XYZ file of C-alpha atoms in Angstrom:
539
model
C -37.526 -6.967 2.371
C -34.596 -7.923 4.574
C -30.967 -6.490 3.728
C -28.769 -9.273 1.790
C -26.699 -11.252 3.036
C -23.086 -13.051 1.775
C -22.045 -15.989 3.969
C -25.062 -15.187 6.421
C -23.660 -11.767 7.207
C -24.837 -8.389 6.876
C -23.914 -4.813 7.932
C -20.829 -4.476 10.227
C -20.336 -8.531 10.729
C -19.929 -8.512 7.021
C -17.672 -5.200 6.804
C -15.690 -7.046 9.638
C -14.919 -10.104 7.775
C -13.883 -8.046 4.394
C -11.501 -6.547 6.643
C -10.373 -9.583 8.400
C -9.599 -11.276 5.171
C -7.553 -8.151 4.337
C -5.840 -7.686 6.957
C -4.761 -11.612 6.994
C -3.224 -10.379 3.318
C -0.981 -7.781 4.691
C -0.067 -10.276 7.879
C 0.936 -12.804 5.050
C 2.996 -9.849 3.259
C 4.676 -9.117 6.309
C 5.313 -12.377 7.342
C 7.036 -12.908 4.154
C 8.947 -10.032 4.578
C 10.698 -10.936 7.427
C 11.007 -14.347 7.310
C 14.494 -14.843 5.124
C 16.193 -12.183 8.274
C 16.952 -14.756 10.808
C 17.557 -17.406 8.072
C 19.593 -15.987 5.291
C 22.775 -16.292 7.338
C 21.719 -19.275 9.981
C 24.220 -22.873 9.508
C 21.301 -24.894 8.158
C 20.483 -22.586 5.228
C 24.203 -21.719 3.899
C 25.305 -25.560 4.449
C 22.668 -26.363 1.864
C 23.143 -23.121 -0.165
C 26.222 -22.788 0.003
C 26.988 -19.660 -2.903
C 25.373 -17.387 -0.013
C 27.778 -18.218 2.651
C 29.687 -15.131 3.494
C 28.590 -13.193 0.119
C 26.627 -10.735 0.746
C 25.857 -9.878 -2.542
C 24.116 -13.094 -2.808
C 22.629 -13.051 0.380
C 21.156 -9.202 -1.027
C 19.954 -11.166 -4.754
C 18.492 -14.178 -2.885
C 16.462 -11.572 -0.542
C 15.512 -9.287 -2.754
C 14.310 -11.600 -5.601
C 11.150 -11.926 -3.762
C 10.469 -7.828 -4.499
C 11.365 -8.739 -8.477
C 8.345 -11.147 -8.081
C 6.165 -8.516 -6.392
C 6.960 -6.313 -8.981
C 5.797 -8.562 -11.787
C 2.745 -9.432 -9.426
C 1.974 -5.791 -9.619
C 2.386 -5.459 -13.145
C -0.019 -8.122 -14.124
C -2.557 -6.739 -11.720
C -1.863 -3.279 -14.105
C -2.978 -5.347 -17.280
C -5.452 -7.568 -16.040
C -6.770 -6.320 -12.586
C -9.661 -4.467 -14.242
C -10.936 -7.463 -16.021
C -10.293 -10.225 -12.748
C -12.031 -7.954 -10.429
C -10.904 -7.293 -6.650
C -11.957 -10.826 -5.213
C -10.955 -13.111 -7.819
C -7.378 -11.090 -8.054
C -6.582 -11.582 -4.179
C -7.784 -15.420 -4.255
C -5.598 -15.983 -7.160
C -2.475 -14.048 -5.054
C -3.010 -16.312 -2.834
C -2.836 -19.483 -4.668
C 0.350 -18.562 -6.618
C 1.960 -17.664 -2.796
C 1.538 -20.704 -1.675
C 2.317 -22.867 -4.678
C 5.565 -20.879 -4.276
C 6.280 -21.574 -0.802
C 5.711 -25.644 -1.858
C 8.884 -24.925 -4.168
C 10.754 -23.273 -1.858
C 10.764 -26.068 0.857
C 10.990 -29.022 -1.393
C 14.663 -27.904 -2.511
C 17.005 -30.310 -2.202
C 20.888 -31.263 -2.100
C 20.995 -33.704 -5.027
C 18.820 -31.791 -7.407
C 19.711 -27.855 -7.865
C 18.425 -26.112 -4.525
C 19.629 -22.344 -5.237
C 17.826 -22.337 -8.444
C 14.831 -23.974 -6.807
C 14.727 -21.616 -3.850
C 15.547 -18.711 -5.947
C 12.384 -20.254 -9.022
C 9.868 -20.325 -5.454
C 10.886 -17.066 -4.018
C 10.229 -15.066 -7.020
C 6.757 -17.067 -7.401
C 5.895 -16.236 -4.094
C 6.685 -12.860 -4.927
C 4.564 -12.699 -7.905
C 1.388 -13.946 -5.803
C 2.606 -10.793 -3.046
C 2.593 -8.227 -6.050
C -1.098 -9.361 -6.954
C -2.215 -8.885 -3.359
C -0.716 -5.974 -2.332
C -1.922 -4.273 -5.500
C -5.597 -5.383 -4.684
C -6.405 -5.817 -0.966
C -6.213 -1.461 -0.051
C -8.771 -0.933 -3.076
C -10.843 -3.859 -1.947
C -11.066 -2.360 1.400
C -11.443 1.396 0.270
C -14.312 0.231 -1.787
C -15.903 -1.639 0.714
C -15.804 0.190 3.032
C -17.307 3.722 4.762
C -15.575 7.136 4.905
C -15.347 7.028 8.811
C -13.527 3.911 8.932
C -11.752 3.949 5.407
C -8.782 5.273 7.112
C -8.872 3.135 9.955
C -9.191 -0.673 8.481
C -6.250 0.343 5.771
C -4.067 1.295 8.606
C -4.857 -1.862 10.436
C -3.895 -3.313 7.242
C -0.723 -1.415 6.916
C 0.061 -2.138 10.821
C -0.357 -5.792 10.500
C 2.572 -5.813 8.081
C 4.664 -5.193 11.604
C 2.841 -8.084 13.410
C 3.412 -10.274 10.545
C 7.334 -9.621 10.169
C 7.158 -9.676 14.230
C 5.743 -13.226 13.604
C 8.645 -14.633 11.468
C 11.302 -13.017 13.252
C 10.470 -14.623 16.464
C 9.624 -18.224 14.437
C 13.218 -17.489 13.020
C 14.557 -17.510 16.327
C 12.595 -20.495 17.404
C 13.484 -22.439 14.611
C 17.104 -21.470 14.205
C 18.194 -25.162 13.739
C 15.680 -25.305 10.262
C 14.756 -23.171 7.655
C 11.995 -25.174 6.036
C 9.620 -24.611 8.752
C 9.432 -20.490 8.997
C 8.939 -20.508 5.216
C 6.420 -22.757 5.386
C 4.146 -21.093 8.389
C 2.843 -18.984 5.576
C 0.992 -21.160 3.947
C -1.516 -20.637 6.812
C -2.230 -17.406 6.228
C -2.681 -17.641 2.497
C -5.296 -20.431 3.410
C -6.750 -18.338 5.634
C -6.863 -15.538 2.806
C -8.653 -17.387 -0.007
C -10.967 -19.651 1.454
C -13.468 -17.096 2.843
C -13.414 -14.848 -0.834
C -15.027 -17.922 -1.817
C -18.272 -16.553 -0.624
C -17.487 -12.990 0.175
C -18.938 -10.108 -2.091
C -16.951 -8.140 -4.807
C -16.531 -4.903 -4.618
C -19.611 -2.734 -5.213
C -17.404 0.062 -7.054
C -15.867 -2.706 -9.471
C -19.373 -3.970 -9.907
C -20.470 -0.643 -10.950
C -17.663 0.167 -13.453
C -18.596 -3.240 -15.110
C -21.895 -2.585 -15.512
C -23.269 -4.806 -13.424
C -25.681 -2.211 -11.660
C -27.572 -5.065 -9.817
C -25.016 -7.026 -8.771
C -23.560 -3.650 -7.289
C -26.111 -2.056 -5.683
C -27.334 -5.617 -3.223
C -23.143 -5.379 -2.516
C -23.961 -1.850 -1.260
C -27.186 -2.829 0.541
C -25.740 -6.052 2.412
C -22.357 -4.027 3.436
C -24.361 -1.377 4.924
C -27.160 -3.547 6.372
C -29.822 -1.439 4.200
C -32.579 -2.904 1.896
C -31.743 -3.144 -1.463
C -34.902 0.199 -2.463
C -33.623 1.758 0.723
C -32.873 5.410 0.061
C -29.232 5.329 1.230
C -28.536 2.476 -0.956
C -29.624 4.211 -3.489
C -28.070 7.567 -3.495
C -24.927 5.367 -2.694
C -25.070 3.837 -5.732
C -26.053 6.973 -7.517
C -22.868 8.539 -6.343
C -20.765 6.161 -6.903
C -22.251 5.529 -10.740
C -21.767 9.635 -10.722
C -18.326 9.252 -9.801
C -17.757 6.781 -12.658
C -19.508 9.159 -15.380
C -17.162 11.886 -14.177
C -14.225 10.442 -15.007
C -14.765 10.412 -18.166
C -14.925 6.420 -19.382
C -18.252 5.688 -18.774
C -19.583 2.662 -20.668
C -16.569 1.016 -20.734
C -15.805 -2.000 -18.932
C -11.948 -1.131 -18.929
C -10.048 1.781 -18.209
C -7.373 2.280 -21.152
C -3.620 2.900 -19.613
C -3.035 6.258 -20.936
C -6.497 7.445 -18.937
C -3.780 6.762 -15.695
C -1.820 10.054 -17.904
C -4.361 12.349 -18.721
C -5.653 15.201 -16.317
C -8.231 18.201 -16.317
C -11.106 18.097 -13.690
C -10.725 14.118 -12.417
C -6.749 14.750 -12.216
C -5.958 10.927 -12.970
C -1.986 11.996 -13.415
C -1.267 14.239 -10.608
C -2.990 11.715 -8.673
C -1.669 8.769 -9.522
C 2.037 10.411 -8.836
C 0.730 11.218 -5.393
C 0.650 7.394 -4.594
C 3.560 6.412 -6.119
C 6.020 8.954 -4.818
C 4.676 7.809 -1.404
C 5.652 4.433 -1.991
C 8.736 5.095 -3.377
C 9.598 7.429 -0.488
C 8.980 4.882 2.117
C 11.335 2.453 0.391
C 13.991 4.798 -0.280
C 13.752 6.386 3.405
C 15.563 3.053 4.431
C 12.321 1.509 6.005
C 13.498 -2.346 4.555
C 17.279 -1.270 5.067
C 16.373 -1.948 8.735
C 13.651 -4.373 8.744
C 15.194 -7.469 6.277
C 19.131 -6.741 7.636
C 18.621 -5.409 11.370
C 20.478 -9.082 12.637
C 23.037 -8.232 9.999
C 23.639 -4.566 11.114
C 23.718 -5.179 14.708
C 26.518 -7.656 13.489
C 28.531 -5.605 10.889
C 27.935 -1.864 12.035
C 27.392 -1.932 16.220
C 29.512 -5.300 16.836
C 26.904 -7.994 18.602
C 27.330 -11.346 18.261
C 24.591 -13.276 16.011
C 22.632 -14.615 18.470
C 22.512 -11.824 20.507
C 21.404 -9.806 16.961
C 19.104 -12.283 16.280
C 17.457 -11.601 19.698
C 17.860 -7.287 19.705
C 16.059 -8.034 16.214
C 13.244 -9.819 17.693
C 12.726 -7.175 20.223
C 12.978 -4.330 17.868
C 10.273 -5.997 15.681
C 7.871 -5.995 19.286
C 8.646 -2.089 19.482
C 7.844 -2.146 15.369
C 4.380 -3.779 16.125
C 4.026 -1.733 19.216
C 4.140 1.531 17.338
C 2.422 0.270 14.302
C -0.812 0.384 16.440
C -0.126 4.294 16.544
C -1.876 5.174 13.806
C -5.233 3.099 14.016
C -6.031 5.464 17.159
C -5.103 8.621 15.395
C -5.244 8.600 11.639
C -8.538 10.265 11.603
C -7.751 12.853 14.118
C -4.378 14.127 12.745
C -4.940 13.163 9.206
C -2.593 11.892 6.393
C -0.496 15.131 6.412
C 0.385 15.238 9.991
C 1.434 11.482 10.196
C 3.659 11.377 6.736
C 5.376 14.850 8.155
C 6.057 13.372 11.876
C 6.804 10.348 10.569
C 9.983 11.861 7.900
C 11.446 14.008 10.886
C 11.044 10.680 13.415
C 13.026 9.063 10.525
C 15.690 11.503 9.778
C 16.510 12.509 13.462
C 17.073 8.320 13.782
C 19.168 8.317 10.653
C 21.315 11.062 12.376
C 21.719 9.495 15.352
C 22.726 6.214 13.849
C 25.374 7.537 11.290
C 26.797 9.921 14.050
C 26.979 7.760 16.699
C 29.085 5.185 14.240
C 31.658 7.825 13.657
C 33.664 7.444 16.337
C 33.923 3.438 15.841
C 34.222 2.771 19.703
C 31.617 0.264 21.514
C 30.076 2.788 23.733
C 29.082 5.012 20.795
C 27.804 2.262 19.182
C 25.227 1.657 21.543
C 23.742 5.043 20.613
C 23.343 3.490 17.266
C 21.262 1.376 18.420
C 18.976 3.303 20.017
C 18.667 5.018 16.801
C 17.851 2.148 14.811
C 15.019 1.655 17.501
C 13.450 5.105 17.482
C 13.802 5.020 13.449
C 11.446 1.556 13.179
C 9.391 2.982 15.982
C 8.391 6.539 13.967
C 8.107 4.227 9.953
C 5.666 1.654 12.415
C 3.504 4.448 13.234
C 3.470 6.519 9.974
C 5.240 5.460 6.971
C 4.475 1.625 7.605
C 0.845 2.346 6.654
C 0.125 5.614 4.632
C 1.976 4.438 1.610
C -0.974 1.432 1.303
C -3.888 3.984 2.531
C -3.177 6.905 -0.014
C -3.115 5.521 -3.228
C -6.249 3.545 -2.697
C -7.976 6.618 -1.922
C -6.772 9.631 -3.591
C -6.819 7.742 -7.002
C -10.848 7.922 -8.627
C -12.442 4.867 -9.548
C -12.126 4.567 -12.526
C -8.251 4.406 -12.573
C -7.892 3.244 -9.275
C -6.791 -0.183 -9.998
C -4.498 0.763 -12.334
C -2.667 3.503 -10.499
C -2.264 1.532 -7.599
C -0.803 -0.975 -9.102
C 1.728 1.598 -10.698
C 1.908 2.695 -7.375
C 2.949 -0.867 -5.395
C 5.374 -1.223 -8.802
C 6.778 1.800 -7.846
C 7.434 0.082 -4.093
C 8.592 -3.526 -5.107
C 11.079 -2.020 -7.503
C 12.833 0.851 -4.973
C 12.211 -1.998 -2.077
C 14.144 -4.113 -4.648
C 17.115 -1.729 -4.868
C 17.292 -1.117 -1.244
C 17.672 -4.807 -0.112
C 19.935 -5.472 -3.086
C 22.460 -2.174 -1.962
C 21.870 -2.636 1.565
C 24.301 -4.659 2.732
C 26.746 -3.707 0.335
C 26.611 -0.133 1.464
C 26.925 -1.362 5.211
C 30.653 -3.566 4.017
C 31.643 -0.362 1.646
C 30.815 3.003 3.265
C 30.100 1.713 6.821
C 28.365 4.969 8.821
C 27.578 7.056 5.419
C 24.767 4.285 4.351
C 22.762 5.935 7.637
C 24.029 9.539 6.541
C 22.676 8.977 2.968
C 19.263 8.104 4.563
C 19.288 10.654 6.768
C 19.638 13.211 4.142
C 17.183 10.782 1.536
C 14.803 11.602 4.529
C 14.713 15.416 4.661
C 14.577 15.968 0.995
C 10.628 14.406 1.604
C 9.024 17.263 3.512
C 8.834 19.796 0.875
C 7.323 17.742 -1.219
C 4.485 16.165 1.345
C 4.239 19.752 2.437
C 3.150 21.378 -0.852
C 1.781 18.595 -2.980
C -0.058 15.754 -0.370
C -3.354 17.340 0.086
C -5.083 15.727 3.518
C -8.278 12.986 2.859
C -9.187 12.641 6.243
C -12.571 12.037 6.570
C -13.528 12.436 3.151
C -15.699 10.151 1.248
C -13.714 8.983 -2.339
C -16.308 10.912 -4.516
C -15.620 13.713 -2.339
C -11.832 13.520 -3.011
C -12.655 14.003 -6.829
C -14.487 17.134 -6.042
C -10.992 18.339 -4.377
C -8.908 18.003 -7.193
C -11.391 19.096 -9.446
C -12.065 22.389 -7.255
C -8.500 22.797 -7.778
C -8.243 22.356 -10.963
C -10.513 24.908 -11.519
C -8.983 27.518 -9.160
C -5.348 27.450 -11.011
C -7.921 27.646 -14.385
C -9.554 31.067 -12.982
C -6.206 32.250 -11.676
C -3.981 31.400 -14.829
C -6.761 32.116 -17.224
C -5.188 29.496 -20.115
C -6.242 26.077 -18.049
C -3.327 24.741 -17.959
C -1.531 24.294 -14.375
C 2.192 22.583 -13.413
C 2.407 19.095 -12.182
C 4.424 20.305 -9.264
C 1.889 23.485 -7.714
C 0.160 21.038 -5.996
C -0.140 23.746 -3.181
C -3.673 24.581 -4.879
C -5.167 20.939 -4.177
C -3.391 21.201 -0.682
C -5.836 24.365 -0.509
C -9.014 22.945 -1.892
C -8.800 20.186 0.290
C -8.633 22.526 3.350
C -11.100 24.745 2.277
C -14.043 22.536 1.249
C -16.249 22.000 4.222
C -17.015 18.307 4.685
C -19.761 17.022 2.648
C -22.999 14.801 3.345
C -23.999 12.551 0.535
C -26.797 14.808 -0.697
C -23.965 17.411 -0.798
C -21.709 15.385 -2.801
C -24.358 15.412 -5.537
C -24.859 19.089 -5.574
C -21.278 19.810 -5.407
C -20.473 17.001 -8.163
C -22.602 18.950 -10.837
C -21.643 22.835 -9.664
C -18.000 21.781 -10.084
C -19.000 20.094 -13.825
C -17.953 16.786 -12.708
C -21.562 15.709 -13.902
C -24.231 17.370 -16.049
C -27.647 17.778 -15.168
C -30.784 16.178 -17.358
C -28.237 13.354 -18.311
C -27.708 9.859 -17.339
C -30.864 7.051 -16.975
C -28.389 4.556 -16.073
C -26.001 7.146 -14.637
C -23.393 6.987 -17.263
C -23.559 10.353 -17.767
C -21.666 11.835 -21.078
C -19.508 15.016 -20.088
C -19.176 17.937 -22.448
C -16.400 17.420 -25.488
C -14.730 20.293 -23.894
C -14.040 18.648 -20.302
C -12.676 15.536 -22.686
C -10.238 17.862 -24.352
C -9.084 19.689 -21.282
C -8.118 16.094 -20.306
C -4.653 15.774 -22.298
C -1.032 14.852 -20.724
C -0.027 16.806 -18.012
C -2.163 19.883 -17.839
């Protein structure tokens, strides 16, 4: 029997065009990102919306609208993303994107453009939110532990490439704004077409029941036959996995199973991903991507078209360093990259608020050198992790849900920074880089003791981390229950468990009481009453 095949693919092609189709997703959310930098201020767009001329208030609300649509985006992937599935959720992100963009270029004078623009943005936005909630877990699940971390941070580094894109088609196009908003529409074309035929995710598959459906998914990813061995322990693992975390045999994963957590965790984890999102908002990452034109302008002096230009080439050094981590996210690990990454980011911050101070033009250029090595050390480790760690550190069966929560978490502190932005810059001047600075070093205590490292680690062996720990502040307390924050005991597990084949996986699954021996046939195994009540809030 051959392995299956999904548009004529099998094995790595098809595991390559999963990830092309993802990747396009996060081009298409950076592209969208940066596109409204080189235009929010140009002639052509304030002659025809005219309330953003000069206000930078409104400038900030017509920007940042866009994240309010993410956000909702996001929070209909949270109510419905369980029941759409991975595939059909990204295709319809797609649609709604571009239906958006259609608004947003057919505003006119004579009708009411602002309101139009304003109606498409958010739209767009919406169809973003559904996207970026879905494409890291479509890839996770897809694909294998030695490349998991790879293919999301090509993901995550394609966001640069993408806002790289617009900023330069910004600066092409200064004379329009029609055209740079509506280049996008070719990569959401590119992004739903080919979902068309490719598989849904095997995991999804799995937590739906739909065993057979699941485990050919498995087979033609892999390049296995569908009775191979492999395939089957795969999907044996994975239907393990799903047993463990205690809603087997449901097709849906109630909210409050995102709040619970005893052996699977599903709290602590969940806060894992969203604090990383919200730290890479609030460390001033969009501060410097949507307004760098603007502050070259306001804070160091430039002229616009010279701004325009310094932000073009700071967006080549963004995608430059962006490629850092696809060569070394394996190597150094999550840890390593989010703690170089904060101390890259502060040290900028410092530089940029101190050489401000003195308000002459020769300390200003120092400034600018610091808004350059800032974008450089986000490109190459806050740019990415924030997508990568929720999708794996979160267990199947409330991954979906928790990163969604997660990429709320983002559009909604990415909202507030692009809405205070620029009127911190007119207010406060050098303090909006001091405030950063200081937002910045306030992270590494907390990556330090609660982000334990996934690096290499298969996602059913991540749930044997947290549930080793779990256990270990259980022995050591003796009453079971254990403080969100002494997340120095996971930190531990993770570094002490040696890494595990997929035989071991099994074996360690059931000595940890993740699963229970002699149960199952269908691998929906029922855990003790005991492990369900040692999963209440916050334990």
């Amino acid at each position: 029997m051959a392995p299956p095949r999904f548009i004529g693919l099998t094995g790595r092609p098809l595991s390559l065009a999963v990830s092309i189709v993802a990747t396009t997703g996060f081009l298409l959310f950076g592209y969208d990102q940066g596109v409204m930098s080189g235009i929010i201020a140009a002639p052509a767009f304030t002659d025809l919306f005219t309330a953003t001329k000069g206000n930078s208030t409104m400038q900030g609300f017509v920007t940042a609208i866009y994240e309010i649509g993410c956000l909702f985006g996001a929070i209909f992937i949270l109510a419905f993303g369980d029941f759409l599935g991975r595939r059909r959720a990204i295709m319809m992100g797609g649609s709604i994107m571009i239906l958006g963009v259609i608004i947003q270029v057919t505003a006119e004078r004579t009708a009411t453009p602002l309101a139009q623009f304003i109606i498409g943005r958010t739209i767009t936005g919406v169809g973003n939110g559904i996207n970026t909630s879905t494409i890291p877990t479509y890839q996770a699940e897809c694909s294998k532990t030695s490349n998991r971390g790879l293919l999301i941070c090509i993901e995550g580094g394609i966001i640069a490439f993408g806002t790289l894109i617009a900023y330069w088609v910004d600066y092409g196009a200064n004379l329009v704004w029609r055209f740079p908003i509506a280049f996008q529409i070719i990569f959401a074309v590119v992004l739903v077409i080919p979902l068309i035929w490719l598989p849904e995710s095997p995991r999804w598959l799995l937590t739906r029941g739909r065993d057979a459906e699941g485990e050919i998914v498995i087979a033609a990813l892999r390049g296995l036959e569908t009775d191979s061995k492999e395939c089957q322990l795969q999907k044996q693992i994975i239907l393990d996995s799903i047993a463990a975390s205690g809603y087997a045999g449901r097709k849906g994963t109630p909210l409050k199973a995102v709040f619970t957590n005893g052996k699977p965790q599903h709290f602590r984890r969940m806060m894992l991903g969203v604090s990383s999102q919200i730290m890479q908002q609030v460390g001033g990452c969009n501060a410097v991507i949507y307004y760098f034109p603007i502050l070259f302008e306001q804070s160091i002096g430039q002229s616009p078209q010279i701004s325009l230009l310094l932000g073009g080439v700071n967006m080549i050094v963004y995608s430059i360093f962006a490629t850092v981590s696809w060569f070394i996210i394996e190597r150094a690990g999550r840890r390593k990259l989010f703690l170089w990454g904060t101390v890259g980011q502060c040290l900028s911050m410092v530089l940029v608020f101190s050489c401000l101070i003195p308000g002459t033009e020769a300390a200003a250029k120092g400034a600018a050198v610091g808004l350059f090595t800032y974008i450089a050390s986000f490109g190459a480790t806050w740019l990415p992790l924030p997508w990568l760690y929720p999708a794996e550190i979160n267990p199947i069966k409330t991954r979906q849900k928790a990163n969604a929560l997660s990429t709320c978490s983002n559009w909604l502190f990415n909202f507030l920074i692009v809405m205070i932005t620029p009127i911190m810059v007119a207010n406060i001047g050098w303090g909006t880089y001091l405030f950063f600075a200081v937002v910045n070093a306030c992270f590494l205590p907390i990556i330090y003791y609660t982000y334990p490292e996934t690096k290499q680690r298969s996602l059913e062996e991540i749930d044997i981390i947290f549930a080793k720990g779990w256990l270990e502040g259980r022995g050591e307390g003796g009453s079971g229950k254990l403080g969100v924050w002494k997340g120095d005991r996971y930190v531990r597990a993770a570094r002490e468990l040696p890494f595990l084949t997929d035989e071991d996986v099994e074996v360690e699954a059931r000595r940890q009481g993740l699963v229970q021996d002699g149960e199952g046939g269908e691998g929906l195994r029922v855990r003790s009453v005991r492990d369900k009540e040692e999963e209440g809030l916050v334990v």
